CSV table of C-alpha atoms and ligand atoms in Angstrom, one decimal:
chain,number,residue,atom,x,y,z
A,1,UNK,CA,-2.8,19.9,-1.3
A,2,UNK,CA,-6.3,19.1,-0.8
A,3,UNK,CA,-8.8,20.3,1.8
A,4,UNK,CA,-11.7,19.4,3.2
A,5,UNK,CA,-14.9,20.1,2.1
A,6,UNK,CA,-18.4,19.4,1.5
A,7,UNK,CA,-17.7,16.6,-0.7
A,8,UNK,CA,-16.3,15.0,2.8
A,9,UNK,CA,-19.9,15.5,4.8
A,10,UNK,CA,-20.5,12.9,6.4
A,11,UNK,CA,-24.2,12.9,6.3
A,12,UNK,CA,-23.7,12.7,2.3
A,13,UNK,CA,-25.5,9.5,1.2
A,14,UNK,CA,-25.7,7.9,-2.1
A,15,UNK,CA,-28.9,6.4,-4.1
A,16,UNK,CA,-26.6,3.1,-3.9
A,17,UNK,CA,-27.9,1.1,-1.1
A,18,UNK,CA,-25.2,-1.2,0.0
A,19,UNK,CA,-22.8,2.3,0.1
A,20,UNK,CA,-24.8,3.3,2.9
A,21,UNK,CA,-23.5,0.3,5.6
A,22,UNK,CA,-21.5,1.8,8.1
A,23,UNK,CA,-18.8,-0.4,8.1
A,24,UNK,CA,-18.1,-0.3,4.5
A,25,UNK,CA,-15.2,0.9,2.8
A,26,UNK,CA,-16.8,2.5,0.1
A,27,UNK,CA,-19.3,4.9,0.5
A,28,UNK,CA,-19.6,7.9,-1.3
A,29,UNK,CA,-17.3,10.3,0.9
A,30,UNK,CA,-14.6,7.7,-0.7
A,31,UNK,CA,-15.0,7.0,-4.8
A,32,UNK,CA,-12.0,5.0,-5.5
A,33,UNK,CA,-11.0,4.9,-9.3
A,34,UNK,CA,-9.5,1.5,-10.4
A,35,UNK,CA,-9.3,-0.7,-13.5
A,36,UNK,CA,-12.2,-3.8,-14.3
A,37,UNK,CA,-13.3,-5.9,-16.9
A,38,UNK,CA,-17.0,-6.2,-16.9
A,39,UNK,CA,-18.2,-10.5,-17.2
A,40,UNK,CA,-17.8,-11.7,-20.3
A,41,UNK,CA,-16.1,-9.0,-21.8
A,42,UNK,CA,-12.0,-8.7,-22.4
A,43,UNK,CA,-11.5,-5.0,-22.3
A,44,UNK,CA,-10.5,-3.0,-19.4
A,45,UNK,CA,-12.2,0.2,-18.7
A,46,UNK,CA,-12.1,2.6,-15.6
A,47,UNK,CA,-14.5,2.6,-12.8
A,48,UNK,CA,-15.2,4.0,-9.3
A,49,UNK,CA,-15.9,1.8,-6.3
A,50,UNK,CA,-19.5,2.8,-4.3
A,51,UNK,CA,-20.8,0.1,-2.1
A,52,UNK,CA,-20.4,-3.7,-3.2
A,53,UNK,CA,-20.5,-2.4,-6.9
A,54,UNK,CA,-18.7,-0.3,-9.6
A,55,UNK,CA,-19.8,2.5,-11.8
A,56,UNK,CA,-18.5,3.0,-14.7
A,57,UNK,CA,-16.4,5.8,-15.1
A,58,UNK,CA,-15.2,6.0,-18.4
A,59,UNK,CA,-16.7,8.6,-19.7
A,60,UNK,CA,-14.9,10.8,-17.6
A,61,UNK,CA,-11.5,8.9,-17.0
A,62,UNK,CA,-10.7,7.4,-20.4
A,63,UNK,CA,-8.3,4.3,-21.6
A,64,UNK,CA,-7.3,1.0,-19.7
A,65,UNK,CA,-5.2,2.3,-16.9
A,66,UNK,CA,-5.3,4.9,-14.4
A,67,UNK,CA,-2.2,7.0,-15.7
A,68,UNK,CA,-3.8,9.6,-17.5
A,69,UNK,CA,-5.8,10.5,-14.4
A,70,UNK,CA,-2.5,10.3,-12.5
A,71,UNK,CA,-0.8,13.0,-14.5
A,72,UNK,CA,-3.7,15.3,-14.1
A,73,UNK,CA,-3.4,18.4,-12.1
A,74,UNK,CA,-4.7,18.4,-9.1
A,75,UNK,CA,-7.7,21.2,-9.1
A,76,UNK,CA,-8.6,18.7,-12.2
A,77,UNK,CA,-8.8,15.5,-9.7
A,78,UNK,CA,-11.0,17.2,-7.4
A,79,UNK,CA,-13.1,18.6,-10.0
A,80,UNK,CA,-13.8,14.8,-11.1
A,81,UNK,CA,-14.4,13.7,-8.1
A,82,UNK,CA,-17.3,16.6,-7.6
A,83,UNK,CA,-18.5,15.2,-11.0
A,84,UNK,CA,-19.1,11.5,-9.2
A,85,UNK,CA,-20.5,12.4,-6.1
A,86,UNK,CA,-23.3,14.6,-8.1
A,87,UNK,CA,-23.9,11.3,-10.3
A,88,UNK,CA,-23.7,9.0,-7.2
A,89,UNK,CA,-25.6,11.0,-4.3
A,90,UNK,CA,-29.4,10.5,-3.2
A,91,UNK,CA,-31.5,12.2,-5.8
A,92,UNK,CA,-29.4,11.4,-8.8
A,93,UNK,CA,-30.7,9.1,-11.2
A,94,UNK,CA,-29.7,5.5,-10.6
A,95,UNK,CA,-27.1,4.3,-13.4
A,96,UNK,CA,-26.6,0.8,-14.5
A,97,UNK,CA,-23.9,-0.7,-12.1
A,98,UNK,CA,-21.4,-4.2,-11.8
A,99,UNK,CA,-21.0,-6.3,-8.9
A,100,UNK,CA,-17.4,-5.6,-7.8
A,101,UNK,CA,-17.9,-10.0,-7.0
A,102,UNK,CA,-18.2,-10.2,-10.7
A,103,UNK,CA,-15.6,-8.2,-12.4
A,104,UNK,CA,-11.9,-8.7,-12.6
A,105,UNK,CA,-10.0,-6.0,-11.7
A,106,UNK,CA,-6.5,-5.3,-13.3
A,107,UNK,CA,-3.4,-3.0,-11.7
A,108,UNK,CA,-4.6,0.5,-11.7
A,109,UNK,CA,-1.6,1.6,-13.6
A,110,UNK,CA,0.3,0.8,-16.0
A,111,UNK,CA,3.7,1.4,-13.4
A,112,UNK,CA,7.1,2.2,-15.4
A,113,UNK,CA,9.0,2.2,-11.9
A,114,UNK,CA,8.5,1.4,-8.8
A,115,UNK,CA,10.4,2.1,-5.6
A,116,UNK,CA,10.2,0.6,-2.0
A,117,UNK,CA,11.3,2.9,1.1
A,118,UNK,CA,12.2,1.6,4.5
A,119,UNK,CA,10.0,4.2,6.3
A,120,UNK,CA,9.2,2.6,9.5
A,121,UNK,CA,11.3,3.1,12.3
A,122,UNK,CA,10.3,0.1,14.5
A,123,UNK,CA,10.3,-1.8,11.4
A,124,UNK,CA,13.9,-0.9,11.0
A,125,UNK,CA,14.7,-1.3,14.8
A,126,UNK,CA,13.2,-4.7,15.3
A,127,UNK,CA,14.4,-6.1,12.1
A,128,UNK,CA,18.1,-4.6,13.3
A,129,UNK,CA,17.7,-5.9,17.0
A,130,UNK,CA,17.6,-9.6,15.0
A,131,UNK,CA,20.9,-9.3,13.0
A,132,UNK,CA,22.5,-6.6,15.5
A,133,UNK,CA,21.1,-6.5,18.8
A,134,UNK,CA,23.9,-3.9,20.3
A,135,UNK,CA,23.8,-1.7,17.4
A,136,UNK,CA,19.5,-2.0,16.0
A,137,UNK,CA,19.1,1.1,14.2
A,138,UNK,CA,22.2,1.8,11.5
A,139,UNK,CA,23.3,5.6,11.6
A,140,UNK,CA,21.9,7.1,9.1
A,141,UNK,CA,18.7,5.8,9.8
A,142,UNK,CA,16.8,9.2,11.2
A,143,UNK,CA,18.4,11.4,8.7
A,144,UNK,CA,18.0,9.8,5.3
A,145,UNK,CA,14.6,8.2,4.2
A,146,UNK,CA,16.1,4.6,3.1
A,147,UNK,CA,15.2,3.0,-0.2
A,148,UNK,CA,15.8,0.6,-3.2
A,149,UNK,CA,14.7,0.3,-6.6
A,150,UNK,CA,11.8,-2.8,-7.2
A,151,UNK,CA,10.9,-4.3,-10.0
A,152,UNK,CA,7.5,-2.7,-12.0
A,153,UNK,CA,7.3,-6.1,-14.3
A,154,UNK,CA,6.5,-8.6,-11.5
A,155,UNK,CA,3.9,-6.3,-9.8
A,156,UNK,CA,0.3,-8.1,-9.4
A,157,UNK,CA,-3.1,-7.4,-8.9
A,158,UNK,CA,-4.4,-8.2,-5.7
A,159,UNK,CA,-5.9,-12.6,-6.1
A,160,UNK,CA,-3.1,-13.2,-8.7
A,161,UNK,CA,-1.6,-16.1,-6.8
A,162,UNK,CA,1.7,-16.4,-6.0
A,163,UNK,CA,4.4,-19.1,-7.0
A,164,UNK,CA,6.8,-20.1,-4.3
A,165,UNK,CA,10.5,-18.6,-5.9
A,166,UNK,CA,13.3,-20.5,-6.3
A,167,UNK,CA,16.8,-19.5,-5.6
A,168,UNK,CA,20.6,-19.6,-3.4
A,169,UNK,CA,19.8,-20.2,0.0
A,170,UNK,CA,23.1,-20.2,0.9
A,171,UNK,CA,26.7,-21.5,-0.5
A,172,UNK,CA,25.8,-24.5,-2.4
A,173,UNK,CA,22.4,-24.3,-2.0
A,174,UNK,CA,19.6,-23.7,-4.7
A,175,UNK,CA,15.7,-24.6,-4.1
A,176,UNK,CA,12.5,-23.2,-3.4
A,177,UNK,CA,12.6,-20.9,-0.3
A,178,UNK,CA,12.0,-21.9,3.2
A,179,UNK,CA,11.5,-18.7,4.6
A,180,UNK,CA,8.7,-16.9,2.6
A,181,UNK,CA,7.1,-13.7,4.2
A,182,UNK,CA,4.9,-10.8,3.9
A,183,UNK,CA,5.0,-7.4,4.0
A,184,UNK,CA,2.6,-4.8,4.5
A,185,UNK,CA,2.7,-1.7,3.0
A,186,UNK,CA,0.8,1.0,1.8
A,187,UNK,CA,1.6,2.1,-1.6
A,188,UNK,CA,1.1,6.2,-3.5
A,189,UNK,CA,0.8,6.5,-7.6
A,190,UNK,CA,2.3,9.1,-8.5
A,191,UNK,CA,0.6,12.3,-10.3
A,192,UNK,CA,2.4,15.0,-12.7
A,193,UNK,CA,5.5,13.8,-12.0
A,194,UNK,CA,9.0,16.0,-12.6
A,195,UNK,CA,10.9,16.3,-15.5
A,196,UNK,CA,14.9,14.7,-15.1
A,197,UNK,CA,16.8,16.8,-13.4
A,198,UNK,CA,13.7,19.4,-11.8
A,199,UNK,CA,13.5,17.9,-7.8
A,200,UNK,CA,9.9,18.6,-6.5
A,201,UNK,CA,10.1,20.5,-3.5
A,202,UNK,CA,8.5,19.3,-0.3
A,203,UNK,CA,6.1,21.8,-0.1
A,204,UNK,CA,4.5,20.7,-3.4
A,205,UNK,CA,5.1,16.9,-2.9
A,206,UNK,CA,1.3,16.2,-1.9
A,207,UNK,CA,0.3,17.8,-5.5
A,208,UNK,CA,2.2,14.4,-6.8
A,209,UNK,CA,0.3,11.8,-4.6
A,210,UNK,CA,-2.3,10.7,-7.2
A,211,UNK,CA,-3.7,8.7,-4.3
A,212,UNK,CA,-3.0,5.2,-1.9
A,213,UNK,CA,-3.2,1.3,-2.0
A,214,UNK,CA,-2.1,-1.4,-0.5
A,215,UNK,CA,1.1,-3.0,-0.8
A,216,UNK,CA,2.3,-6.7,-0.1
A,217,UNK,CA,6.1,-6.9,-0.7
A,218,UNK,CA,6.4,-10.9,-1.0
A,219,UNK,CA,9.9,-11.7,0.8
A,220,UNK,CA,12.5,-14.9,0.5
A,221,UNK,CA,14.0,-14.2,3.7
A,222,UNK,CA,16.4,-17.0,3.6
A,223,UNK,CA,17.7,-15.8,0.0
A,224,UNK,CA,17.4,-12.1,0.7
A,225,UNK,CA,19.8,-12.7,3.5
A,226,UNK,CA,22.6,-14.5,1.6
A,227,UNK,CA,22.4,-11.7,-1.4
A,228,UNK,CA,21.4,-8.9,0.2
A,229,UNK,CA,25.2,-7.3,1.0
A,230,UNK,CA,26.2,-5.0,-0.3
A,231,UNK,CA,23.8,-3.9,-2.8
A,232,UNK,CA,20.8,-4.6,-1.0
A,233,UNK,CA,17.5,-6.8,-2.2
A,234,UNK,CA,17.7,-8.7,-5.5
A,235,UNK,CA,15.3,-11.8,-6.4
A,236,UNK,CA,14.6,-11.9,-2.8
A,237,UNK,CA,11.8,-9.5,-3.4
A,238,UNK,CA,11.2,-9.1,-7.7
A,239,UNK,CA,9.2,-12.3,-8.1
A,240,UNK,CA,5.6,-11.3,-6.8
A,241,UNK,CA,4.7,-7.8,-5.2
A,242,UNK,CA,1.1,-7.8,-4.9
A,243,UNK,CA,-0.8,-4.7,-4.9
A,244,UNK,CA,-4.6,-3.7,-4.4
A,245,UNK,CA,-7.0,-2.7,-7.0
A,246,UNK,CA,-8.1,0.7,-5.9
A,247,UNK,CA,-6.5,3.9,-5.6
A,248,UNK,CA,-7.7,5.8,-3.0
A,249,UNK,CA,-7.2,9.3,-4.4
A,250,UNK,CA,-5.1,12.2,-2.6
A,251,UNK,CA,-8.7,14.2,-2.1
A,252,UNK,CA,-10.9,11.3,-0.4
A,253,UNK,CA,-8.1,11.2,1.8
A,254,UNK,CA,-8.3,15.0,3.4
A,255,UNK,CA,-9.5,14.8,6.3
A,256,UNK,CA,-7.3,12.0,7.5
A,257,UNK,CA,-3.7,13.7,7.6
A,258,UNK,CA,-2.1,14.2,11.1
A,259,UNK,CA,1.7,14.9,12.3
A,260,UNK,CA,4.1,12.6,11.8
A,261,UNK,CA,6.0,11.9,14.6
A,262,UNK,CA,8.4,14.4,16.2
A,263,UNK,CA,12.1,13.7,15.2
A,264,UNK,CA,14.8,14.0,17.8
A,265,UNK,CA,17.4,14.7,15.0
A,266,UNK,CA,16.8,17.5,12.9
A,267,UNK,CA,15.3,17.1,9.7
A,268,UNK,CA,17.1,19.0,6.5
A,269,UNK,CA,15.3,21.3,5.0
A,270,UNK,CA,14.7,19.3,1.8
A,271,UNK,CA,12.5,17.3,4.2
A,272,UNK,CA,10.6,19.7,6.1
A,273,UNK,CA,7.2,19.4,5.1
A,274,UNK,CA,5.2,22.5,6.0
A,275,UNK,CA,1.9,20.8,7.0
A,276,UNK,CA,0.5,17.5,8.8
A,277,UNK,CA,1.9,14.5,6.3
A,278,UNK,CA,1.5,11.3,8.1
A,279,UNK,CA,-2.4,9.7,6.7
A,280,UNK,CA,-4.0,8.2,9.6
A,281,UNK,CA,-4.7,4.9,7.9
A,282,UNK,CA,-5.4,1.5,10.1
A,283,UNK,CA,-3.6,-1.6,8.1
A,284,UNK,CA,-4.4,-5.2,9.2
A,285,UNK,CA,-3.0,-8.4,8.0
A,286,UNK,CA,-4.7,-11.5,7.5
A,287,UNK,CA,-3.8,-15.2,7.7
A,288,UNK,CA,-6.2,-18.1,6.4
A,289,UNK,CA,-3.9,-21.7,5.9
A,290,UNK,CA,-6.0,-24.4,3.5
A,291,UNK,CA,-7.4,-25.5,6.8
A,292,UNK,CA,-9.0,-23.1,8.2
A,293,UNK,CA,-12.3,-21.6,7.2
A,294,UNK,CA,-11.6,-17.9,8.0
A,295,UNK,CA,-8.7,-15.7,7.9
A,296,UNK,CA,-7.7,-14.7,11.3
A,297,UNK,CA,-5.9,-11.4,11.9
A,298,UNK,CA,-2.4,-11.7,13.0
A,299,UNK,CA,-1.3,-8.1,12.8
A,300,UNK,CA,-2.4,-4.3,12.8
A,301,UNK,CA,-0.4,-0.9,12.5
A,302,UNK,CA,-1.1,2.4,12.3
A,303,UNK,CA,0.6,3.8,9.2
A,304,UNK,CA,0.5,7.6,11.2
A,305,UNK,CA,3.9,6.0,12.6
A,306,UNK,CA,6.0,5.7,10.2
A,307,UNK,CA,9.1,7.8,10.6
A,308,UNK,CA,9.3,9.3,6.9
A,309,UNK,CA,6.0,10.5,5.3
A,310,UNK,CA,4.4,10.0,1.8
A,311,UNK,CA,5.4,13.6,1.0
A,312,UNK,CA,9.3,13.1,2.4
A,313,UNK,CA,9.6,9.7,0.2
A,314,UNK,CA,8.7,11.8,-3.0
A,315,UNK,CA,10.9,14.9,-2.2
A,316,UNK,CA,13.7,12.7,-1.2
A,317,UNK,CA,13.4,10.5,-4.2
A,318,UNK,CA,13.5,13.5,-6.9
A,319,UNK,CA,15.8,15.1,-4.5
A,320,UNK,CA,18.6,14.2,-7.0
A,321,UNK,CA,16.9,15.3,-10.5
A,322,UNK,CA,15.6,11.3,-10.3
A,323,UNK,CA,12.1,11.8,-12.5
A,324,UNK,CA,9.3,10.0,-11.5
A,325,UNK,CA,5.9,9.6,-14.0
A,326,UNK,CA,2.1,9.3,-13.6
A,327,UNK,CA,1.4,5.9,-12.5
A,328,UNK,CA,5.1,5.1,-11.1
A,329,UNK,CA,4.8,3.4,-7.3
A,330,UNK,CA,6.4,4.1,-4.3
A,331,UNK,CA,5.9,1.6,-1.3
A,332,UNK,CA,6.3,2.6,1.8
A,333,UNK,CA,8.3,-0.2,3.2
A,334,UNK,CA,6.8,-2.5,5.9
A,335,UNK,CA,4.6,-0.3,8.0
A,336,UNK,CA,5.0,-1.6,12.0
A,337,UNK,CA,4.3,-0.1,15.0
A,338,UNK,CA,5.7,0.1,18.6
A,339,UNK,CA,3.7,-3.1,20.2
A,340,UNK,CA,3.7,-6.7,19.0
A,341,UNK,CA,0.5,-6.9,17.5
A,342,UNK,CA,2.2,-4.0,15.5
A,343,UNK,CA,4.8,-6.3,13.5
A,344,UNK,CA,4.1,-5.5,10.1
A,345,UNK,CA,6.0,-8.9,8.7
A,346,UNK,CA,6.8,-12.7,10.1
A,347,UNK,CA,10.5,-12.2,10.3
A,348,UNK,CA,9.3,-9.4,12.9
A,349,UNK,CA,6.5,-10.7,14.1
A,350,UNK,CA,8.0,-14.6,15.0
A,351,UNK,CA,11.3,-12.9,16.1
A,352,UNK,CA,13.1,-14.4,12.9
A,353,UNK,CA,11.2,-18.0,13.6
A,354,UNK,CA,12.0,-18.5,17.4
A,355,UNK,CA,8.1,-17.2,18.5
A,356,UNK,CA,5.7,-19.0,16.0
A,357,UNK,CA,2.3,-17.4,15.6
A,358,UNK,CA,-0.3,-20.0,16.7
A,359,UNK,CA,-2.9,-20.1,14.0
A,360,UNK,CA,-7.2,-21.0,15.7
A,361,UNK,CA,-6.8,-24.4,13.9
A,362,UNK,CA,-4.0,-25.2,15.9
A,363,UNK,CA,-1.1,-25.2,13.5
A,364,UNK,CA,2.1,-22.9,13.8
A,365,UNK,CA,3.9,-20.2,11.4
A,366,UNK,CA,7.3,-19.6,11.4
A,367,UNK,CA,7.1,-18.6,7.5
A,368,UNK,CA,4.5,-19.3,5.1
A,369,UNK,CA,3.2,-22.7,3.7
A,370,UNK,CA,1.7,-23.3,0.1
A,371,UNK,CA,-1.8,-22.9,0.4
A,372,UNK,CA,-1.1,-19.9,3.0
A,373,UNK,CA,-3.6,-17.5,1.9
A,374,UNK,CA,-2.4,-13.6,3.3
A,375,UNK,CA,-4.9,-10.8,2.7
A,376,UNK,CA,-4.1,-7.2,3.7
A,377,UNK,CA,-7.1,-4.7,4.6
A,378,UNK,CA,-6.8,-1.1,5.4
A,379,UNK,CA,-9.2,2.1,6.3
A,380,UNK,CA,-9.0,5.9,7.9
A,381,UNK,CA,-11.5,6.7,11.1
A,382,UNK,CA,-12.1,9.7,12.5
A,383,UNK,CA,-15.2,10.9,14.7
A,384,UNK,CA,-17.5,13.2,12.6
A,385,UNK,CA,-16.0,11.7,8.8
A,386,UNK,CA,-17.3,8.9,6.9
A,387,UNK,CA,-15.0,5.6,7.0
A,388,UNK,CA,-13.1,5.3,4.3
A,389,UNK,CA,-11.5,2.1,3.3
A,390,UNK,CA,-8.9,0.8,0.9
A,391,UNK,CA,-10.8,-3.0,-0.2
A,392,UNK,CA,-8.4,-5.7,0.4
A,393,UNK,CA,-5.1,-7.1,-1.3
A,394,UNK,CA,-4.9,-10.7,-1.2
A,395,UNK,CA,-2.6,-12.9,-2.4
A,396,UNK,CA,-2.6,-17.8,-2.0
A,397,UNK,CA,1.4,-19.5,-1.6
A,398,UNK,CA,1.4,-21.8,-4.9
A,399,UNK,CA,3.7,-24.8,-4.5
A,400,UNK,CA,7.3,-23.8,-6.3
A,401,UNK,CA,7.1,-24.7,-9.8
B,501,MN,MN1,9.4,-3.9,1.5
């Protein structure tokens, strides 16, 4: 695992100036590695986030995608990012730089699987209070971290906009969906990875978290719920999942892990994680409909909740032999929290439609409308450390094609 150390300082400052705001989420205590194509050019290269711009960084982290640096080891990842804060702190000589505004940014990885886990507990009790209000939490809930398999081809970069889908509603019934949602999640690429048939053990799970994004599982409520039994989601979820453009690596994230919260069943072994595994991250939802001029915020939830951690998803995952490769995802599942203002999705957060959120320009969501723009944001706090933040993963409704 990694620890803190002076690379976290919080008096660390770098020679670029807009890294230095205090509310930004990417000073130099951060360093994000993701994937850009510089204006006017077509190739993708690696580069860091600092401030409002990007270095590039591939003189260190070579090829289009971020899998090679997944599958490093991880005394390897931290010497890298020693190697960026010497180039990027006060003192070093400027480099040339791109305007993050002005470069388009591609998925950080080239993902060859990627799996979604059901890791919130009042996700999973609120969502069950809708369909089964005697019986909200199913049995195995608090002993067996809950997953399926997604689909890696329909993944997007955070501003790819996102076609309304198409599908049976019910018995007789095929159009575009009337019940479109969000979900927000936060996301880990995986690192080395585990050879079929080797499970990683718990204890060495964190060695396997390359690093975080953000996650926005689109959802087709109304088809999800006439396919979904008994094998669970289908083309309900697979036709957008929309993920953000920087990984926040395992090492910027050190100073940030807490305990997860206590479980009143015990946990088997397999699970046991030996140290604090639950990152302290904020994650916030945002709501902008063609009218309005701003997004409003219509959610936040602190991702410290969530019943199974990072570490528990990949130890329970490879539990079975199952291998997982640099660059694969795992989602967390919709990340809630015990108050309202904690509802991680609309199905939660409108009580399945019968509570609409009331939007400042006066309009009403049930579900989303085309033109429905949702953007999800995310960032760690903690007194004495430099704020570190995850940029934003955005995604506009297109009308159903
Ligand atoms: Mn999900």
């Amino acid at each position: 695992m990694s620890a803190i150390d002076d690379t976290h300082d919080a008096g660390r400052r770098s020679w670029v100036e807009s890294a230095k705001h205090p509310g930004c989420d990417f000073p130099i205590q951060n360093l994000p590695l993701g994937v850009f194509v510089p204006p006017g050019e077509t190739r993708a290269r690696v580069g860091v986030a600092i401030g409002d711009s990007i270095l590039d960084a591939s003189a260190w982290v070579p090829g289009e995608t971020l899998n090679g640096y997944c599958a490093l080891p991880p005394v390897q990842r931290r010497d890298l990012r020693r190697v960026l804060v010497k180039v990027l702190e006060a003192g070093a000589p400027a480099r040339p730089l791109f305007a993050q505004s002005e470069c388009a940014m591609r998925l950080p990885a080239a993902v060859g699987d990627y799996t979604d886990f059901y890791a919130s507990i009042h996700h999973a009790t609120n969502v069950g209070k809708l369909f089964r209000p005697d019986n909200p939490l199913l049995p195995n809930y608090k002993h067996v971290p809950i997953a399926y398999h997604g689909r890696a081809s329909s993944l997007v970069v955070s501003g790819t906009p996102v076609a309304r889908p198409s599908g049976q509603l019910a018995e007789g019934k095929f159009g575009p969906t009337r019940e479109l949602d969000y979900e927000m999640e936060v996301g880990l690429f995986v690192g080395p990875g585990n050879a079929l048939g080797d499970p990683i053990p718990v204890a060495r799970a964190r060695d396997h978290i390359a690093g975080l994004c953000l996650v926005n599982d689109w959802s087709a409520r109304d088809i999800q719920r006439w396919e979904y039994q008994p094998l669970g989601p289908f083309l309900a979820k697979n036709f957008a999942t929309s993920v953000s453009p920087w990984l926040v690596t395992g090492e910027a994230l050190a100073p940030f892990w807490t305990a997860a919260p206590a479980h009143d069943v015990p946990t088997l072994p397999y699970l046991q994680e030996p140290e604090p595994g639950a990152p302290d991250i904020t994650v916030e939802v945002w709501l902008r409909s063609p009218v309005m001029s701003a997004p409003v915020r219509v959610s936040r939830a602190p991702f410290r909740e969530m019943y199974w951690t990072p570490g528990q998803m990949v130890a329970h995952h490879t539990s079975n032999g199952c291998p997982l490769a640099p660059g694969d995802l795992i989602a967390s599942g919709t990340v809630s929290g015990p108050d309202k203002e904690n509802r991680g999705c609309l199905l939660e957060l409108t009580a399945k439609g019968a509570d609409p959120v009331r939007l400042p320009s006066g309009e009403a969501r049930t579900f989303l409308e085309d033109g429905d723009e949702v953007t999800l944001t995310g960032y760690c706090e903690r007194p004495g450390f430099a704020r570190i933040g995850f940029g934003s993963c955005a995604g506009a409704i297109r009308p159903s094609r």
